[in-house]
Amino acid sequence: MLRYLLYIVMVLAASVPAMGAESPDSLARALATFWGSAFKTDDLNPAQKEEFVKGLSEALASGATEPGAYMRGATMGVNIINAFKQMEELGMNASFDVMKSSIVEVVRGGNVGFTVDEAGRYIDAQLDPVAAKEFSAESQSEFITAAAALPGAVTTPSGLVFQVITEGEGEMPRRDSKVVVDYVGRLSDGTVFDSTTEPLTLDVDRLVPGFTEGLMMMRPGGRYRLVIPASLAYGDTGAGGVIPPGAAIDFTVDLHNVTE
């Protein structure tokens, strides 16, 4: 960071007068322009922008080189609000007002009825039903039905939803083929549980049934989407704590080549 700042200073210094009484002021104004323009405040209304300027000015006036306690608290508050909203979207039922007053008491060293361990266990107990609801049979069926209704999507007799994003050319893989692919695997809530970082060679017949079936409908050079119901994937047991029991899986696959 220091090296980067020194570089900025050297570049700016080269663009301002090297001599004269106003040279330090010119460099200061150049630095102000460079750093000030980096702040993205276009989304703020005039009153909010004045609050931003007030906070900036107070921080500069303090001369502090580390965030003060007030700023640390304010940042923590913003993060908590965002986390609380995400929990509400998942179906959590908690009072923001009670949480707001309780967290102040906890930070001051008080007790609001839980130890840390007790709080963690209680939160886990509340989250488990929410997670189960996210991947219930009903929600997975709705997800698969929605995917099947997209333009170009077809549902095979087994229940696999197959969609051509970009059609390829050439021979389709056989069950005993090897293929070179890139893919991204997601759950119905959009969580990415697996993806390639470089092309990967796979045996077509050594994959979950839905993936095997889908690969044999692809052509090299194409991109496809496979929405695989749990019955053609990991069933009611899930996989390794990554794929929940009963979860459908959603793959975007690029088939590069069929090697055998």
Tab-separated table of N, CA, C and O in Angstrom, residues 97-164:
chain	number	residue	atom	x	y	z
A	97	ASP	N	-36.435	-4.696	16.441
A	97	ASP	CA	-36.353	-3.750	17.555
A	97	ASP	C	-35.763	-4.402	18.799
A	97	ASP	O	-34.940	-3.801	19.503
A	98	VAL	N	-36.194	-5.643	19.092
A	98	VAL	CA	-35.651	-6.352	20.254
A	98	VAL	C	-34.171	-6.653	20.040
A	98	VAL	O	-33.345	-6.491	20.946
A	99	MET	N	-33.812	-7.105	18.818
A	99	MET	CA	-32.408	-7.380	18.528
A	99	MET	C	-31.582	-6.111	18.671
A	99	MET	O	-30.484	-6.120	19.241
A	100	LYS	N	-32.112	-4.977	18.196
A	100	LYS	CA	-31.388	-3.707	18.211
A	100	LYS	C	-31.057	-3.274	19.639
A	100	LYS	O	-29.935	-2.855	19.931
A	101	SER	N	-32.048	-3.379	20.541
A	101	SER	CA	-31.795	-2.975	21.926
A	101	SER	C	-30.944	-4.000	22.668
A	101	SER	O	-30.110	-3.649	23.501
A	102	SER	N	-31.127	-5.281	22.323
A	102	SER	CA	-30.388	-6.336	23.019
A	102	SER	C	-28.915	-6.316	22.671
A	102	SER	O	-28.053	-6.565	23.536
A	103	ILE	N	-28.593	-6.026	21.404
A	103	ILE	CA	-27.185	-6.061	21.013
A	103	ILE	C	-26.402	-4.942	21.695
A	103	ILE	O	-25.228	-5.106	22.049
A	104	VAL	N	-27.062	-3.813	21.945
A	104	VAL	CA	-26.411	-2.733	22.688
A	104	VAL	C	-26.089	-3.206	24.106
A	104	VAL	O	-25.003	-2.951	24.637
A	105	GLU	N	-27.033	-3.918	24.721
A	105	GLU	CA	-26.820	-4.437	26.074
A	105	GLU	C	-25.668	-5.434	26.098
A	105	GLU	O	-24.822	-5.414	26.995
A	106	VAL	N	-25.612	-6.313	25.086
A	106	VAL	CA	-24.546	-7.323	25.027
A	106	VAL	C	-23.183	-6.662	24.862
A	106	VAL	O	-22.209	-7.022	25.532
A	107	VAL	N	-23.082	-5.690	23.944
A	107	VAL	CA	-21.803	-5.014	23.712
A	107	VAL	C	-21.323	-4.290	24.965
A	107	VAL	O	-20.115	-4.209	25.238
A	108	ARG	N	-22.263	-3.796	25.754
A	108	ARG	CA	-21.900	-3.117	27.013
A	108	ARG	C	-21.558	-4.090	28.133
A	108	ARG	O	-21.243	-3.675	29.241
A	109	GLY	N	-21.657	-5.409	27.833
A	109	GLY	CA	-21.290	-6.399	28.829
A	109	GLY	C	-22.451	-7.032	29.561
A	109	GLY	O	-22.254	-7.819	30.490
A	110	GLY	N	-23.675	-6.709	29.140
A	110	GLY	CA	-24.850	-7.245	29.806
A	110	GLY	C	-25.235	-8.617	29.295
A	110	GLY	O	-24.617	-9.186	28.388
A	111	ASN	N	-26.313	-9.166	29.878
A	111	ASN	CA	-26.812	-10.485	29.516
A	111	ASN	C	-28.276	-10.343	29.128
A	111	ASN	O	-29.054	-9.703	29.837
A	112	VAL	N	-28.660	-10.952	27.998
A	112	VAL	CA	-30.048	-10.858	27.540
A	112	VAL	C	-30.722	-12.225	27.523
A	112	VAL	O	-31.714	-12.434	26.844
A	113	GLY	N	-30.175	-13.161	28.306
A	113	GLY	CA	-30.847	-14.451	28.470
A	113	GLY	C	-30.168	-15.635	27.832
A	113	GLY	O	-30.640	-16.767	27.969
A	114	PHE	N	-29.058	-15.425	27.121
A	114	PHE	CA	-28.333	-16.518	26.483
A	114	PHE	C	-26.845	-16.409	26.785
A	114	PHE	O	-26.304	-15.299	26.854
A	115	THR	N	-26.176	-17.551	26.926
A	115	THR	CA	-24.728	-17.566	26.785
A	115	THR	C	-24.428	-17.653	25.290
A	115	THR	O	-25.335	-17.902	24.482
A	116	VAL	N	-23.177	-17.476	24.909
A	116	VAL	CA	-22.820	-17.565	23.487
A	116	VAL	C	-23.144	-18.946	22.936
A	116	VAL	O	-23.712	-19.085	21.843
A	117	ASP	N	-22.800	-20.010	23.688
A	117	ASP	CA	-23.076	-21.374	23.229
A	117	ASP	C	-24.568	-21.620	23.104
A	117	ASP	O	-25.041	-22.232	22.127
A	118	GLU	N	-25.332	-21.157	24.089
A	118	GLU	CA	-26.785	-21.333	24.041
A	118	GLU	C	-27.382	-20.594	22.840
A	118	GLU	O	-28.280	-21.102	22.162
A	119	ALA	N	-26.885	-19.399	22.574
A	119	ALA	CA	-27.378	-18.625	21.434
A	119	ALA	C	-27.104	-19.348	20.124
A	119	ALA	O	-27.961	-19.408	19.239
A	120	GLY	N	-25.893	-19.917	20.008
A	120	GLY	CA	-25.545	-20.639	18.788
A	120	GLY	C	-26.444	-21.837	18.563
A	120	GLY	O	-26.911	-22.078	17.439
A	121	ARG	N	-26.715	-22.606	19.637
A	121	ARG	CA	-27.579	-23.783	19.508
A	121	ARG	C	-29.009	-23.373	19.154
A	121	ARG	O	-29.681	-24.024	18.351
A	122	TYR	N	-29.472	-22.277	19.752
A	122	TYR	CA	-30.831	-21.821	19.486
A	122	TYR	C	-30.966	-21.371	18.029
A	122	TYR	O	-31.954	-21.685	17.353
A	123	ILE	N	-29.979	-20.635	17.533
A	123	ILE	CA	-30.006	-20.177	16.137
A	123	ILE	C	-30.003	-21.370	15.188
A	123	ILE	O	-30.749	-21.410	14.215
A	124	ASP	N	-29.150	-22.373	15.481
A	124	ASP	CA	-29.110	-23.566	14.630
A	124	ASP	C	-30.469	-24.255	14.582
A	124	ASP	O	-30.912	-24.711	13.521
A	125	ALA	N	-31.129	-24.332	15.754
A	125	ALA	CA	-32.434	-24.982	15.812
A	125	ALA	C	-33.466	-24.235	14.976
A	125	ALA	O	-34.381	-24.836	14.400
A	126	GLN	N	-33.338	-22.907	14.904
A	126	GLN	CA	-34.257	-22.113	14.094
A	126	GLN	C	-33.936	-22.216	12.611
A	126	GLN	O	-34.830	-22.161	11.771
A	127	LEU	N	-32.653	-22.377	12.287
A	127	LEU	CA	-32.248	-22.437	10.889
A	127	LEU	C	-32.592	-23.760	10.237
A	127	LEU	O	-32.866	-23.811	9.034
A	128	ASP	N	-32.556	-24.856	10.997
A	128	ASP	CA	-32.795	-26.172	10.413
A	128	ASP	C	-34.139	-26.269	9.691
A	128	ASP	O	-34.207	-26.732	8.553
A	129	PRO	N	-35.250	-25.826	10.317
A	129	PRO	CA	-36.527	-25.884	9.591
A	129	PRO	C	-36.546	-25.001	8.347
A	129	PRO	O	-37.174	-25.334	7.354
A	130	VAL	N	-35.854	-23.863	8.411
A	130	VAL	CA	-35.795	-22.973	7.247
A	130	VAL	C	-35.072	-23.660	6.098
A	130	VAL	O	-35.509	-23.630	4.950
A	131	ALA	N	-33.934	-24.305	6.411
A	131	ALA	CA	-33.179	-25.014	5.376
A	131	ALA	C	-34.000	-26.150	4.789
A	131	ALA	O	-33.999	-26.387	3.577
A	132	ALA	N	-34.742	-26.861	5.660
A	132	ALA	CA	-35.573	-27.961	5.186
A	132	ALA	C	-36.658	-27.451	4.249
A	132	ALA	O	-36.996	-28.077	3.245
A	133	LYS	N	-37.216	-26.281	4.579
A	133	LYS	CA	-38.261	-25.701	3.740
A	133	LYS	C	-37.704	-25.308	2.382
A	133	LYS	O	-38.365	-25.470	1.355
A	134	GLU	N	-36.473	-24.766	2.365
A	134	GLU	CA	-35.858	-24.346	1.109
A	134	GLU	C	-35.760	-25.504	0.121
A	134	GLU	O	-35.849	-25.309	-1.085
A	135	PHE	N	-35.552	-26.726	0.620
A	135	PHE	CA	-35.344	-27.878	-0.249
A	135	PHE	C	-36.411	-28.944	-0.022
A	135	PHE	O	-36.149	-30.133	-0.127
A	136	SER	N	-37.618	-28.491	0.293
A	136	SER	CA	-38.734	-29.413	0.458
A	136	SER	C	-39.117	-29.997	-0.895
A	136	SER	O	-38.776	-29.447	-1.952
A	137	ALA	N	-39.844	-31.113	-0.872
A	137	ALA	CA	-40.277	-31.746	-2.116
A	137	ALA	C	-41.106	-30.775	-2.951
A	137	ALA	O	-40.985	-30.722	-4.187
A	138	GLU	N	-41.937	-29.985	-2.274
A	138	GLU	CA	-42.776	-29.028	-2.990
A	138	GLU	C	-41.948	-27.953	-3.682
A	138	GLU	O	-42.172	-27.626	-4.855
A	139	SER	N	-40.957	-27.402	-2.954
A	139	SER	CA	-40.138	-26.338	-3.545
A	139	SER	C	-39.304	-26.862	-4.708
A	139	SER	O	-39.130	-26.167	-5.717
A	140	GLN	N	-38.810	-28.106	-4.598
A	140	GLN	CA	-37.994	-28.668	-5.672
A	140	GLN	C	-38.840	-28.959	-6.901
A	140	GLN	O	-38.406	-28.755	-8.037
A	141	SER	N	-40.072	-29.428	-6.668
A	141	SER	CA	-40.978	-29.675	-7.785
A	141	SER	C	-41.303	-28.376	-8.509
A	141	SER	O	-41.327	-28.322	-9.753
A	142	GLU	N	-41.517	-27.302	-7.753
A	142	GLU	CA	-41.802	-25.998	-8.361
A	142	GLU	C	-40.605	-25.503	-9.165
A	142	GLU	O	-40.765	-24.925	-10.248
A	143	PHE	N	-39.398	-25.728	-8.639
A	143	PHE	CA	-38.181	-25.304	-9.334
A	143	PHE	C	-38.039	-26.043	-10.662
A	143	PHE	O	-37.743	-25.433	-11.706
A	144	ILE	N	-38.264	-27.344	-10.646
A	144	ILE	CA	-38.136	-28.150	-11.862
A	144	ILE	C	-39.206	-27.762	-12.876
A	144	ILE	O	-38.931	-27.639	-14.079
A	145	THR	N	-40.427	-27.530	-12.413
A	145	THR	CA	-41.514	-27.129	-13.307
A	145	THR	C	-41.218	-25.792	-13.979
A	145	THR	O	-41.467	-25.613	-15.180
A	146	ALA	N	-40.672	-24.855	-13.215
A	146	ALA	CA	-40.324	-23.548	-13.770
A	146	ALA	C	-39.239	-23.683	-14.830
A	146	ALA	O	-39.278	-23.027	-15.882
A	147	ALA	N	-38.236	-24.541	-14.585
A	147	ALA	CA	-37.165	-24.744	-15.564
A	147	ALA	C	-37.706	-25.390	-16.829
A	147	ALA	O	-37.314	-25.032	-17.945
A	148	ALA	N	-38.641	-26.324	-16.671
A	148	ALA	CA	-39.200	-27.026	-17.821
A	148	ALA	C	-40.042	-26.110	-18.704
A	148	ALA	O	-40.232	-26.382	-19.894
A	149	ALA	N	-40.538	-25.013	-18.128
A	149	ALA	CA	-41.393	-24.087	-18.877
A	149	ALA	C	-40.598	-23.071	-19.682
A	149	ALA	O	-41.183	-22.297	-20.457
A	150	LEU	N	-39.271	-23.054	-19.534
A	150	LEU	CA	-38.464	-22.081	-20.256
A	150	LEU	C	-38.399	-22.420	-21.741
A	150	LEU	O	-38.481	-23.595	-22.123
A	151	PRO	N	-38.233	-21.412	-22.607
A	151	PRO	CA	-38.178	-21.667	-24.054
A	151	PRO	C	-37.074	-22.663	-24.407
A	151	PRO	O	-35.938	-22.537	-23.949
A	152	GLY	N	-37.428	-23.659	-25.198
A	152	GLY	CA	-36.447	-24.624	-25.664
A	152	GLY	C	-36.176	-25.764	-24.719
A	152	GLY	O	-35.441	-26.703	-25.067
A	153	ALA	N	-36.741	-25.739	-23.524
A	153	ALA	CA	-36.503	-26.803	-22.560
A	153	ALA	C	-37.412	-27.990	-22.866
A	153	ALA	O	-38.571	-27.824	-23.241
A	154	VAL	N	-36.863	-29.178	-22.690
A	154	VAL	CA	-37.655	-30.402	-22.850
A	154	VAL	C	-37.478	-31.255	-21.607
A	154	VAL	O	-36.423	-31.226	-20.958
A	155	THR	N	-38.500	-32.007	-21.268
A	155	THR	CA	-38.436	-32.921	-20.141
A	155	THR	C	-38.446	-34.341	-20.679
A	155	THR	O	-39.373	-34.731	-21.412
A	156	THR	N	-37.422	-35.108	-20.353
A	156	THR	CA	-37.329	-36.480	-20.836
A	156	THR	C	-38.234	-37.386	-20.004
A	156	THR	O	-38.697	-36.997	-18.925
A	157	PRO	N	-38.506	-38.601	-20.482
A	157	PRO	CA	-39.371	-39.527	-19.720
A	157	PRO	C	-38.871	-39.793	-18.298
A	157	PRO	O	-39.678	-40.060	-17.400
A	158	SER	N	-37.567	-39.680	-18.071
A	158	SER	CA	-37.027	-39.929	-16.727
A	158	SER	C	-37.287	-38.773	-15.773
A	158	SER	O	-37.180	-38.921	-14.553
A	159	GLY	N	-37.598	-37.579	-16.321
A	159	GLY	CA	-37.806	-36.391	-15.495
A	159	GLY	C	-36.711	-35.360	-15.617
A	159	GLY	O	-36.801	-34.271	-15.037
A	160	LEU	N	-35.648	-35.644	-16.380
A	160	LEU	CA	-34.579	-34.688	-16.611
A	160	LEU	C	-35.087	-33.520	-17.456
A	160	LEU	O	-35.780	-33.724	-18.457
A	161	VAL	N	-34.732	-32.293	-17.059
A	161	VAL	CA	-35.028	-31.117	-17.876
A	161	VAL	C	-33.760	-30.750	-18.640
A	161	VAL	O	-32.718	-30.488	-18.033
A	162	PHE	N	-33.853	-30.733	-19.960
A	162	PHE	CA	-32.707	-30.490	-20.839
A	162	PHE	C	-32.994	-29.256	-21.669
A	162	PHE	O	-34.036	-29.164	-22.325
A	163	GLN	N	-32.071	-28.307	-21.654
A	163	GLN	CA	-32.259	-27.063	-22.411
A	163	GLN	C	-31.012	-26.753	-23.213
A	163	GLN	O	-29.900	-26.751	-22.676
A	164	VAL	N	-31.192	-26.489	-24.499
A	164	VAL	CA	-30.081	-26.065	-25.360
A	164	VAL	C	-29.908	-24.566	-25.199
A	164	VAL	O	-30.833	-23.793	-25.462
